[in-house]
Amino acid sequence: RHRDRNDLLHIDASPGRPSHGRRLLRLYVNMHPADPRVWQTSLSFAELLKRYGAEVGVRAPSAGPWWRPLRHGLLRFFQAARPSPSPFDDFLVRFHDFLKHNDRFQERAPKKCWHFAPSSAWLVFTDGLSHAELRGRFVLELAFFIAGHGLVCPELAPFAQFQRAVATAFSPIAA
């Protein structure tokens, strides 16, 4: 499926594993004995939110289809251990899908190519930078959620940027 392709630029989000505002830090190790792992990066979450946030639909926390609360309630009933997604997580999933389906963004976004040699490792906050995996096999990947209070600059985290965008989009207009 189009939204499952990792060779398209995207911001990481998972409907099955909501972050609830925590950062997603990933450690990768190229385990291939001879071939590099090739990545492409582009715009940051902040730049993408500014450019496409309104188009994707930055919504007030209570906004959304009438059936969403019913769906979340049923999911909680049948999967009690899994927390329901927050409005931020709902936005991230929509944002992820929007970026992958946006041909103009895929074609025209500024891009930087990265080559990771065999046995090399790299860390990236994959919720804060659009990226695509272009080439390579045999990668070790570890994912960590980092809470806002553990960040040096929590105000720069995607969750904080999303909260500001929602507050700005739905603040009363000054007379």
Tab-separated table of N, CA and C in Angstrom:
chain	number	residue	atom	x	y	z
A	1	ARG	N	0.831	-1.188	0.000
A	1	ARG	CA	0.000	0.000	0.000
A	1	ARG	C	0.875	1.251	0.000
A	2	HIS	N	0.331	2.304	-0.564
A	2	HIS	CA	1.068	3.557	-0.707
A	2	HIS	C	1.565	4.078	0.648
A	3	ARG	N	0.700	4.041	1.646
A	3	ARG	CA	1.085	4.607	2.949
A	3	ARG	C	2.081	3.744	3.707
A	4	ASP	N	2.309	2.512	3.267
A	4	ASP	CA	3.282	1.632	3.914
A	4	ASP	C	4.657	1.688	3.268
A	5	ARG	N	4.792	2.425	2.191
A	5	ARG	CA	6.079	2.515	1.497
A	5	ARG	C	7.026	3.432	2.255
A	6	ASN	N	8.199	2.933	2.603
A	6	ASN	CA	9.188	3.737	3.310
A	6	ASN	C	10.132	4.479	2.381
A	7	ASP	N	9.987	4.295	1.075
A	7	ASP	CA	10.820	5.023	0.127
A	7	ASP	C	10.207	6.375	-0.238
A	8	LEU	N	9.094	6.729	0.362
A	8	LEU	CA	8.469	8.037	0.188
A	8	LEU	C	8.732	8.878	1.435
A	9	LEU	N	8.986	10.164	1.238
A	9	LEU	CA	9.233	11.057	2.370
A	9	LEU	C	8.027	11.076	3.297
A	10	HIS	N	8.278	11.004	4.600
A	10	HIS	CA	7.205	10.975	5.580
A	10	HIS	C	7.740	11.337	6.967
A	11	ILE	N	6.820	11.622	7.858
A	11	ILE	CA	7.081	11.778	9.296
A	11	ILE	C	6.509	10.527	9.939
A	12	ASP	N	7.234	9.904	10.855
A	12	ASP	CA	6.746	8.658	11.449
A	12	ASP	C	5.539	8.882	12.356
A	13	ALA	N	4.570	7.995	12.197
A	13	ALA	CA	3.372	7.954	13.032
A	13	ALA	C	2.821	6.541	12.948
A	14	SER	N	2.182	6.111	14.012
A	14	SER	CA	1.633	4.764	13.998
A	14	SER	C	0.265	4.758	14.660
A	15	PRO	N	-0.779	4.354	13.921
A	15	PRO	CA	-2.096	4.300	14.545
A	15	PRO	C	-2.174	3.228	15.631
A	16	GLY	N	-1.350	2.208	15.548
A	16	GLY	CA	-1.373	1.131	16.534
A	16	GLY	C	-0.507	1.376	17.747
A	17	ARG	N	0.326	2.409	17.699
A	17	ARG	CA	1.228	2.701	18.814
A	17	ARG	C	1.277	4.213	19.027
A	18	PRO	N	0.231	4.791	19.635
A	18	PRO	CA	0.187	6.247	19.815
A	18	PRO	C	1.308	6.738	20.730
A	19	SER	N	1.820	7.910	20.415
A	19	SER	CA	2.938	8.469	21.186
A	19	SER	C	2.481	9.326	22.355
A	20	HIS	N	1.260	9.852	22.293
A	20	HIS	CA	0.735	10.760	23.321
A	20	HIS	C	1.695	11.912	23.606
A	21	GLY	N	2.314	12.423	22.536
A	21	GLY	CA	3.175	13.588	22.652
A	21	GLY	C	4.633	13.278	22.916
A	22	ARG	N	4.957	12.037	23.164
A	22	ARG	CA	6.369	11.693	23.379
A	22	ARG	C	7.090	11.697	22.036
A	23	ARG	N	8.389	11.975	22.062
A	23	ARG	CA	9.200	11.942	20.846
A	23	ARG	C	9.524	10.505	20.481
A	24	LEU	N	9.712	10.247	19.196
A	24	LEU	CA	10.083	8.929	18.715
A	24	LEU	C	11.540	8.965	18.255
A	25	LEU	N	12.408	8.401	19.083
A	25	LEU	CA	13.844	8.346	18.790
A	25	LEU	C	14.167	6.946	18.296
A	26	ARG	N	14.810	6.883	17.142
A	26	ARG	CA	15.150	5.575	16.581
A	26	ARG	C	16.654	5.466	16.383
A	27	LEU	N	17.156	4.279	16.731
A	27	LEU	CA	18.550	3.925	16.505
A	27	LEU	C	18.573	2.904	15.380
A	28	TYR	N	19.373	3.159	14.368
A	28	TYR	CA	19.531	2.244	13.249
A	28	TYR	C	20.989	1.800	13.161
A	29	VAL	N	21.205	0.545	12.769
A	29	VAL	CA	22.543	0.019	12.498
A	29	VAL	C	22.473	-0.719	11.170
A	30	ASN	N	23.339	-0.342	10.241
A	30	ASN	CA	23.405	-1.031	8.952
A	30	ASN	C	24.142	-2.347	9.165
A	31	MET	N	23.408	-3.445	9.077
A	31	MET	CA	23.970	-4.770	9.327
A	31	MET	C	24.468	-5.454	8.054
A	32	HIS	N	24.301	-4.803	6.898
A	32	HIS	CA	24.754	-5.428	5.657
A	32	HIS	C	26.289	-5.421	5.627
A	33	PRO	N	26.909	-6.538	5.241
A	33	PRO	CA	28.366	-6.607	5.267
A	33	PRO	C	29.062	-5.767	4.200
A	34	ALA	N	28.371	-5.375	3.119
A	34	ALA	CA	29.054	-4.668	2.040
A	34	ALA	C	28.340	-3.418	1.533
A	35	ASP	N	27.014	-3.375	1.580
A	35	ASP	CA	26.267	-2.290	0.946
A	35	ASP	C	25.871	-1.201	1.942
A	36	PRO	N	25.909	0.063	1.472
A	36	PRO	CA	25.445	1.149	2.339
A	36	PRO	C	23.925	1.162	2.439
A	37	ARG	N	23.439	1.790	3.463
A	37	ARG	CA	22.012	2.068	3.612
A	37	ARG	C	21.846	3.513	3.163
A	38	VAL	N	20.897	3.768	2.277
A	38	VAL	CA	20.739	5.107	1.708
A	38	VAL	C	19.413	5.700	2.169
A	39	TRP	N	19.515	6.884	2.751
A	39	TRP	CA	18.358	7.622	3.236
A	39	TRP	C	18.280	8.959	2.527
A	40	GLN	N	17.084	9.495	2.536
A	40	GLN	CA	16.850	10.844	2.053
A	40	GLN	C	16.097	11.585	3.145
A	41	THR	N	16.502	12.813	3.419
A	41	THR	CA	15.769	13.635	4.387
A	41	THR	C	15.327	14.922	3.706
A	42	SER	N	14.335	15.547	4.321
A	42	SER	CA	13.813	16.787	3.764
A	42	SER	C	13.440	17.735	4.898
A	43	LEU	N	12.274	18.299	4.831
A	43	LEU	CA	11.858	19.346	5.767
A	43	LEU	C	11.555	18.804	7.163
A	44	SER	N	11.702	19.677	8.138
A	44	SER	CA	11.400	19.328	9.529
A	44	SER	C	9.893	19.362	9.764
A	45	PHE	N	9.477	18.792	10.890
A	45	PHE	CA	8.062	18.817	11.270
A	45	PHE	C	7.561	20.257	11.332
A	46	ALA	N	8.356	21.161	11.917
A	46	ALA	CA	7.932	22.561	12.051
A	46	ALA	C	7.666	23.184	10.688
A	47	GLU	N	8.571	22.951	9.723
A	47	GLU	CA	8.386	23.511	8.384
A	47	GLU	C	7.172	22.894	7.692
A	48	LEU	N	7.000	21.594	7.852
A	48	LEU	CA	5.869	20.909	7.227
A	48	LEU	C	4.543	21.338	7.844
A	49	LEU	N	4.522	21.502	9.167
A	49	LEU	CA	3.307	21.944	9.850
A	49	LEU	C	2.904	23.333	9.368
A	50	LYS	N	3.883	24.212	9.242
A	50	LYS	CA	3.607	25.565	8.770
A	50	LYS	C	3.077	25.545	7.333
A	51	ARG	N	3.649	24.701	6.509
A	51	ARG	CA	3.298	24.639	5.085
A	51	ARG	C	1.987	23.901	4.824
A	52	TYR	N	1.759	22.776	5.538
A	52	TYR	CA	0.628	21.902	5.211
A	52	TYR	C	-0.365	21.670	6.353
A	53	GLY	N	-0.112	22.200	7.527
A	53	GLY	CA	-0.957	21.924	8.684
A	53	GLY	C	-2.431	22.214	8.448
A	54	ALA	N	-2.734	23.358	7.872
A	54	ALA	CA	-4.141	23.715	7.631
A	54	ALA	C	-4.767	22.773	6.608
A	55	GLU	N	-4.002	22.385	5.599
A	55	GLU	CA	-4.510	21.490	4.563
A	55	GLU	C	-4.793	20.088	5.118
A	56	VAL	N	-3.940	19.634	6.032
A	56	VAL	CA	-4.130	18.318	6.639
A	56	VAL	C	-5.274	18.364	7.638
A	57	GLY	N	-5.439	19.511	8.275
A	57	GLY	CA	-6.561	19.679	9.192
A	57	GLY	C	-6.161	19.705	10.646
A	58	VAL	N	-5.454	20.760	11.056
A	58	VAL	CA	-5.206	20.971	12.478
A	58	VAL	C	-6.561	21.274	13.079
A	59	ARG	N	-7.013	20.429	13.988
A	59	ARG	CA	-8.362	20.551	14.540
A	59	ARG	C	-8.303	20.765	16.047
A	60	ALA	N	-9.351	21.374	16.548
A	60	ALA	CA	-9.508	21.474	17.994
A	60	ALA	C	-9.643	20.061	18.556
A	61	PRO	N	-9.204	19.819	19.789
A	61	PRO	CA	-9.245	18.471	20.349
A	61	PRO	C	-10.603	17.783	20.275
A	62	SER	N	-11.692	18.517	20.354
A	62	SER	CA	-13.004	17.877	20.324
A	62	SER	C	-13.538	17.687	18.901
A	63	ALA	N	-12.858	18.274	17.909
A	63	ALA	CA	-13.345	18.191	16.535
A	63	ALA	C	-13.071	16.807	15.949
A	64	GLY	N	-13.844	16.460	14.949
A	64	GLY	CA	-13.651	15.180	14.280
A	64	GLY	C	-14.993	14.564	13.945
A	65	PRO	N	-14.980	13.448	13.237
A	65	PRO	CA	-16.236	12.788	12.879
A	65	PRO	C	-17.018	12.347	14.112
A	66	TRP	N	-18.337	12.265	13.976
A	66	TRP	CA	-19.210	11.912	15.101
A	66	TRP	C	-18.915	10.510	15.632
A	67	TRP	N	-18.398	9.635	14.780
A	67	TRP	CA	-18.204	8.238	15.157
A	67	TRP	C	-16.869	7.983	15.859
A	68	ARG	N	-15.941	8.955	15.845
A	68	ARG	CA	-14.609	8.736	16.436
A	68	ARG	C	-14.676	8.369	17.922
A	69	PRO	N	-15.447	9.092	18.764
A	69	PRO	CA	-15.504	8.694	20.183
A	69	PRO	C	-16.063	7.284	20.370
A	70	LEU	N	-17.050	6.919	19.542
A	70	LEU	CA	-17.604	5.572	19.625
A	70	LEU	C	-16.554	4.525	19.271
A	71	ARG	N	-15.805	4.783	18.206
A	71	ARG	CA	-14.744	3.850	17.796
A	71	ARG	C	-13.695	3.690	18.896
A	72	HIS	N	-13.249	4.813	19.474
A	72	HIS	CA	-12.237	4.739	20.529
A	72	HIS	C	-12.769	4.009	21.761
A	73	GLY	N	-14.043	4.242	22.090
A	73	GLY	CA	-14.634	3.540	23.227
A	73	GLY	C	-14.697	2.045	23.011
A	74	LEU	N	-15.097	1.639	21.811
A	74	LEU	CA	-15.142	0.210	21.495
A	74	LEU	C	-13.751	-0.410	21.496
A	75	LEU	N	-12.774	0.308	20.935
A	75	LEU	CA	-11.409	-0.219	20.938
A	75	LEU	C	-10.887	-0.390	22.358
A	76	ARG	N	-11.177	0.590	23.216
A	76	ARG	CA	-10.739	0.476	24.617
A	76	ARG	C	-11.412	-0.701	25.309
A	77	PHE	N	-12.669	-0.945	24.966
A	77	PHE	CA	-13.385	-2.053	25.574
A	77	PHE	C	-12.755	-3.396	25.196
A	78	PHE	N	-12.386	-3.547	23.924
A	78	PHE	CA	-11.829	-4.813	23.460
A	78	PHE	C	-10.311	-4.910	23.615
A	79	GLN	N	-9.641	-3.782	23.774
A	79	GLN	CA	-8.190	-3.765	23.944
A	79	GLN	C	-7.871	-2.865	25.126
A	80	ALA	N	-8.195	-3.313	26.296
A	80	ALA	CA	-8.081	-2.480	27.491
A	80	ALA	C	-6.662	-2.003	27.750
A	81	ALA	N	-5.665	-2.774	27.389
A	81	ALA	CA	-4.283	-2.397	27.683
A	81	ALA	C	-3.750	-1.335	26.730
A	82	ARG	N	-4.387	-1.133	25.588
A	82	ARG	CA	-3.891	-0.178	24.608
A	82	ARG	C	-4.558	1.179	24.806
A	83	PRO	N	-3.762	2.231	25.050
A	83	PRO	CA	-4.361	3.559	25.210
A	83	PRO	C	-4.884	4.077	23.874
A	84	SER	N	-5.989	4.815	23.938
A	84	SER	CA	-6.546	5.366	22.702
A	84	SER	C	-5.677	6.532	22.240
A	85	PRO	N	-5.658	6.786	20.933
A	85	PRO	CA	-4.817	7.863	20.409
A	85	PRO	C	-5.325	9.235	20.826
A	86	SER	N	-4.395	10.133	20.997
A	86	SER	CA	-4.719	11.510	21.329
A	86	SER	C	-5.021	12.276	20.037
A	87	PRO	N	-5.565	13.494	20.136
A	87	PRO	CA	-5.765	14.305	18.924
A	87	PRO	C	-4.445	14.522	18.169
A	88	PHE	N	-3.343	14.613	18.915
A	88	PHE	CA	-2.032	14.750	18.285
A	88	PHE	C	-1.695	13.508	17.459
A	89	ASP	N	-1.942	12.332	18.027
A	89	ASP	CA	-1.663	11.090	17.303
A	89	ASP	C	-2.548	10.953	16.071
A	90	ASP	N	-3.814	11.333	16.187
A	90	ASP	CA	-4.705	11.320	15.018
A	90	ASP	C	-4.160	12.232	13.919
A	91	PHE	N	-3.686	13.411	14.317
A	91	PHE	CA	-3.118	14.342	13.348
A	91	PHE	C	-1.864	13.751	12.700
A	92	LEU	N	-0.978	13.154	13.519
A	92	LEU	CA	0.253	12.586	12.967
A	92	LEU	C	-0.023	11.509	11.916
A	93	VAL	N	-1.006	10.669	12.160
A	93	VAL	CA	-1.341	9.622	11.187
A	93	VAL	C	-1.860	10.261	9.901
A	94	ARG	N	-2.734	11.260	10.019
A	94	ARG	CA	-3.230	11.955	8.826
A	94	ARG	C	-2.090	12.660	8.091
A	95	PHE	N	-1.179	13.262	8.858
A	95	PHE	CA	-0.030	13.984	8.299
A	95	PHE	C	0.894	13.016	7.557
A	96	HIS	N	1.177	11.884	8.166
A	96	HIS	CA	1.999	10.832	7.568
A	96	HIS	C	1.420	10.418	6.211
A	97	ASP	N	0.130	10.119	6.197
A	97	ASP	CA	-0.527	9.677	4.966
A	97	ASP	C	-0.577	10.796	3.915
A	98	PHE	N	-0.842	12.013	4.369
A	98	PHE	CA	-0.886	13.164	3.465
A	98	PHE	C	0.450	13.343	2.757
A	99	LEU	N	1.539	13.300	3.493
A	99	LEU	CA	2.862	13.501	2.897
A	99	LEU	C	3.173	12.414	1.866
A	100	LYS	N	2.849	11.175	2.190
A	100	LYS	CA	3.141	10.084	1.262
A	100	LYS	C	2.289	10.165	-0.008
A	101	HIS	N	1.097	10.699	0.094
A	101	HIS	CA	0.208	10.797	-1.073
A	101	HIS	C	0.347	12.119	-1.829
A	102	ASN	N	1.141	13.042	-1.315
A	102	ASN	CA	1.283	14.357	-1.929
A	102	ASN	C	2.419	14.310	-2.957
A	103	ASP	N	2.058	14.110	-4.221
A	103	ASP	CA	3.062	13.989	-5.279
A	103	ASP	C	3.904	15.255	-5.419
A	104	ARG	N	3.291	16.390	-5.236
A	104	ARG	CA	4.037	17.653	-5.351
A	104	ARG	C	5.125	17.729	-4.283
A	105	PHE	N	4.793	17.378	-3.044
A	105	PHE	CA	5.798	17.366	-1.979
A	105	PHE	C	6.898	16.348	-2.285
A	106	GLN	N	6.517	15.149	-2.701
A	106	GLN	CA	7.494	14.104	-2.994
A	106	GLN	C	8.463	14.530	-4.098
A	107	GLU	N	7.972	15.244	-5.087
A	107	GLU	CA	8.804	15.634	-6.228
A	107	GLU	C	9.604	16.902	-5.982
A	108	ARG	N	9.031	17.877	-5.279
A	108	ARG	CA	9.645	19.208	-5.214
A	108	ARG	C	10.294	19.570	-3.886
A	109	ALA	N	10.103	18.777	-2.872
A	109	ALA	CA	10.691	19.115	-1.572
A	109	ALA	C	12.213	19.089	-1.669
A	110	PRO	N	12.882	19.995	-0.952
A	110	PRO	CA	14.347	19.927	-0.948
A	110	PRO	C	14.781	18.614	-0.290
A	111	LYS	N	15.821	18.007	-0.829
A	111	LYS	CA	16.234	16.683	-0.343
A	111	LYS	C	17.734	16.643	-0.088
A	112	LYS	N	18.109	15.864	0.917
A	112	LYS	CA	19.514	15.587	1.196
A	112	LYS	C	19.663	14.074	1.278
A	113	CYS	N	20.691	13.556	0.618
A	113	CYS	CA	20.918	12.117	0.581
A	113	CYS	C	22.007	11.730	1.583
A	114	TRP	N	21.787	10.633	2.296
A	114	TRP	CA	22.721	10.132	3.309
A	114	TRP	C	23.084	8.688	2.983
A	115	HIS	N	24.371	8.373	3.050
A	115	HIS	CA	24.862	7.009	2.837
A	115	HIS	C	25.468	6.521	4.145
A	116	PHE	N	24.909	5.459	4.693
A	116	PHE	CA	25.406	4.879	5.942
A	116	PHE	C	26.143	3.590	5.605
A	117	ALA	N	27.437	3.605	5.831
A	117	ALA	CA	28.306	2.477	5.485
A	117	ALA	C	27.946	1.235	6.307
A	118	PRO	N	28.372	0.074	5.854
A	118	PRO	CA	28.158	-1.145	6.639
A	118	PRO	C	28.709	-0.972	8.066
A	119	SER	N	27.967	-1.465	9.030
A	119	SER	CA	28.306	-1.407	10.464
A	119	SER	C	28.165	-0.017	11.074
A	120	SER	N	27.704	0.970	10.315
A	120	SER	CA	27.520	2.296	10.903
A	120	SER	C	26.168	2.372	11.603
A	121	ALA	N	26.064	3.305	12.540
A	121	ALA	CA	24.837	3.502	13.311
A	121	ALA	C	24.458	4.973	13.267
A	122	TRP	N	23.157	5.259	13.364
A	122	TRP	CA	22.691	6.631	13.413
A	122	TRP	C	21.421	6.709	14.247
A	123	LEU	N	21.242	7.872	14.852
A	123	LEU	CA	20.066	8.179	15.671
A	123	LEU	C	19.277	9.286	14.989
A	124	VAL	N	17.966	9.186	15.056
A	124	VAL	CA	17.144	10.250	14.479
A	124	VAL	C	15.789	10.281	15.196
A	125	PHE	N	15.295	11.489	15.449
A	125	PHE	CA	13.921	11.658	15.911
A	125	PHE	C	13.056	11.591	14.647
A	126	THR	N	12.483	10.436	14.367
A	126	THR	CA	11.768	10.237	13.112
A	126	THR	C	10.391	10.886	13.086
A	127	ASP	N	9.972	11.463	14.215
A	127	ASP	CA	8.719	12.229	14.228
A	127	ASP	C	8.977	13.703	13.948
A	128	GLY	N	10.234	14.093	13.835
A	128	GLY	CA	10.566	15.498	13.672
A	128	GLY	C	11.242	15.850	12.365
A	129	LEU	N	11.495	14.858	11.516
A	129	LEU	CA	12.185	15.101	10.261
A	129	LEU	C	11.599	14.190	9.189
A	130	SER	N	11.211	14.780	8.060
A	130	SER	CA	10.710	13.928	6.981
A	130	SER	C	11.886	13.154	6.399
A	131	HIS	N	11.633	11.884	6.142
A	131	HIS	CA	12.709	10.995	5.710
A	131	HIS	C	12.145	9.872	4.852
A	132	ALA	N	13.040	9.243	4.099
A	132	ALA	CA	12.683	8.095	3.274
A	132	ALA	C	13.884	7.155	3.244
A	133	GLU	N	13.593	5.873	3.256
A	133	GLU	CA	14.640	4.856	3.155
A	133	GLU	C	14.688	4.409	1.699
A	134	LEU	N	15.759	4.752	0.996
A	134	LEU	CA	15.827	4.510	-0.436
A	134	LEU	C	16.461	3.175	-0.811
A	135	ARG	N	17.474	2.776	-0.060
A	135	ARG	CA	18.178	1.562	-0.445
A	135	ARG	C	18.844	0.939	0.771
A	136	GLY	N	18.931	-0.371	0.746
A	136	GLY	CA	19.639	-1.095	1.786
A	136	GLY	C	18.808	-2.235	2.339
A	137	ARG	N	19.506	-3.215	2.873
A	137	ARG	CA	18.875	-4.375	3.505
A	137	ARG	C	19.614	-4.662	4.802
A	138	PHE	N	18.986	-5.409	5.643
A	138	PHE	CA	19.582	-5.878	6.893
A	138	PHE	C	19.927	-4.724	7.827
A	139	VAL	N	18.901	-4.150	8.402
A	139	VAL	CA	19.092	-3.063	9.348
A	139	VAL	C	18.574	-3.491	10.714
A	140	LEU	N	19.306	-3.111	11.752
A	140	LEU	CA	18.848	-3.280	13.129
A	140	LEU	C	18.203	-1.961	13.519
A	141	GLU	N	16.993	-2.030	14.025
A	141	GLU	CA	16.267	-0.810	14.376
A	141	GLU	C	15.705	-0.943	15.785
A	142	LEU	N	15.975	0.055	16.614
A	142	LEU	CA	15.412	0.119	17.962
A	142	LEU	C	14.681	1.451	18.092
A	143	ALA	N	13.477	1.423	18.649
A	143	ALA	CA	12.670	2.629	18.800
A	143	ALA	C	12.451	2.916	20.279
A	144	PHE	N	12.528	4.190	20.630
A	144	PHE	CA	12.353	4.636	22.007
A	144	PHE	C	11.399	5.823	22.031
A	145	PHE	N	10.476	5.833	22.988
A	145	PHE	CA	9.658	7.011	23.229
A	145	PHE	C	10.350	7.847	24.295
A	146	ILE	N	10.499	9.137	24.038
A	146	ILE	CA	11.148	10.060	24.970
A	146	ILE	C	10.100	11.073	25.430
A	147	ALA	N	9.837	11.086	26.730
A	147	ALA	CA	8.849	12.007	27.297
A	147	ALA	C	9.349	13.450	27.217
A	148	GLY	N	8.414	14.374	27.138
A	148	GLY	CA	8.745	15.793	27.025
A	148	GLY	C	9.644	16.303	28.132
A	149	HIS	N	9.446	15.819	29.363
A	149	HIS	CA	10.270	16.305	30.472
A	149	HIS	C	11.729	15.831	30.360
A	150	GLY	N	12.018	14.883	29.477
A	150	GLY	CA	13.385	14.412	29.269
A	150	GLY	C	14.101	15.132	28.141
A	151	LEU	N	13.442	16.095	27.520
A	151	LEU	CA	14.029	16.822	26.397
A	151	LEU	C	14.711	18.107	26.851
A	152	VAL	N	15.770	18.467	26.178
A	152	VAL	CA	16.468	19.719	26.478
A	152	VAL	C	15.609	20.912	26.071
A	153	CYS	N	14.961	20.825	24.917
A	153	CYS	CA	14.110	21.905	24.412
A	153	CYS	C	12.724	21.352	24.094
A	154	PRO	N	11.901	21.077	25.110
A	154	PRO	CA	10.588	20.488	24.843
A	154	PRO	C	9.678	21.370	23.986
A	155	GLU	N	9.926	22.672	23.979
A	155	GLU	CA	9.106	23.582	23.178
A	155	GLU	C	9.313	23.388	21.674
A	156	LEU	N	10.389	22.690	21.285
A	156	LEU	CA	10.658	22.419	19.874
A	156	LEU	C	10.106	21.074	19.411
A	157	ALA	N	9.582	20.293	20.344
A	157	ALA	CA	9.041	18.971	20.005
A	157	ALA	C	7.786	19.121	19.147
A	158	PRO	N	7.539	18.158	18.263
A	158	PRO	CA	6.331	18.222	17.426
A	158	PRO	C	5.038	18.396	18.228
A	159	PHE	N	4.933	17.756	19.384
A	159	PHE	CA	3.720	17.884	20.197
A	159	PHE	C	3.497	19.332	20.616
A	160	ALA	N	4.548	20.013	21.066
A	160	ALA	CA	4.427	21.418	21.482
A	160	ALA	C	4.071	22.301	20.277
A	161	GLN	N	4.661	22.011	19.131
A	161	GLN	CA	4.355	22.781	17.919
A	161	GLN	C	2.902	22.567	17.499
A	162	PHE	N	2.439	21.329	17.606
A	162	PHE	CA	1.041	21.027	17.289
A	162	PHE	C	0.104	21.771	18.240
A	163	GLN	N	0.401	21.757	19.529
A	163	GLN	CA	-0.443	22.467	20.506
A	163	GLN	C	-0.522	23.953	20.176
A	164	ARG	N	0.599	24.564	19.816
A	164	ARG	CA	0.597	25.980	19.448
A	164	ARG	C	-0.234	26.215	18.185
A	165	ALA	N	-0.137	25.300	17.214
A	165	ALA	CA	-0.910	25.448	15.975
A	165	ALA	C	-2.406	25.351	16.260
A	166	VAL	N	-2.802	24.421	17.120
A	166	VAL	CA	-4.216	24.282	17.475
A	166	VAL	C	-4.686	25.530	18.216
A	167	ALA	N	-3.889	26.010	19.164
A	167	ALA	CA	-4.266	27.205	19.935
A	167	ALA	C	-4.401	28.412	19.015
A	168	THR	N	-3.498	28.543	18.042
A	168	THR	CA	-3.547	29.668	17.106
A	168	THR	C	-4.750	29.552	16.174
A	169	ALA	N	-4.995	28.343	15.687
A	169	ALA	CA	-6.090	28.139	14.730
A	169	ALA	C	-7.454	28.370	15.365
A	170	PHE	N	-7.576	28.147	16.671
A	170	PHE	CA	-8.877	28.214	17.324
A	170	PHE	C	-8.951	29.283	18.410
A	171	SER	N	-8.013	30.222	18.415
A	171	SER	CA	-8.080	31.293	19.410
A	171	SER	C	-9.097	32.332	18.956
A	172	PRO	N	-9.765	32.968	19.920
A	172	PRO	CA	-10.742	34.007	19.539
A	172	PRO	C	-10.027	35.186	18.891
A	173	ILE	N	-10.679	35.758	17.908
A	173	ILE	CA	-10.097	36.901	17.208
A	173	ILE	C	-10.255	38.142	18.076
A	174	ALA	N	-9.121	38.849	18.251
A	174	ALA	CA	-9.145	40.051	19.090
A	174	ALA	C	-9.903	41.157	18.371
A	175	ALA	N	-10.722	41.899	19.112
A	175	ALA	CA	-11.540	42.960	18.508
A	175	ALA	C	-10.766	44.240	18.446
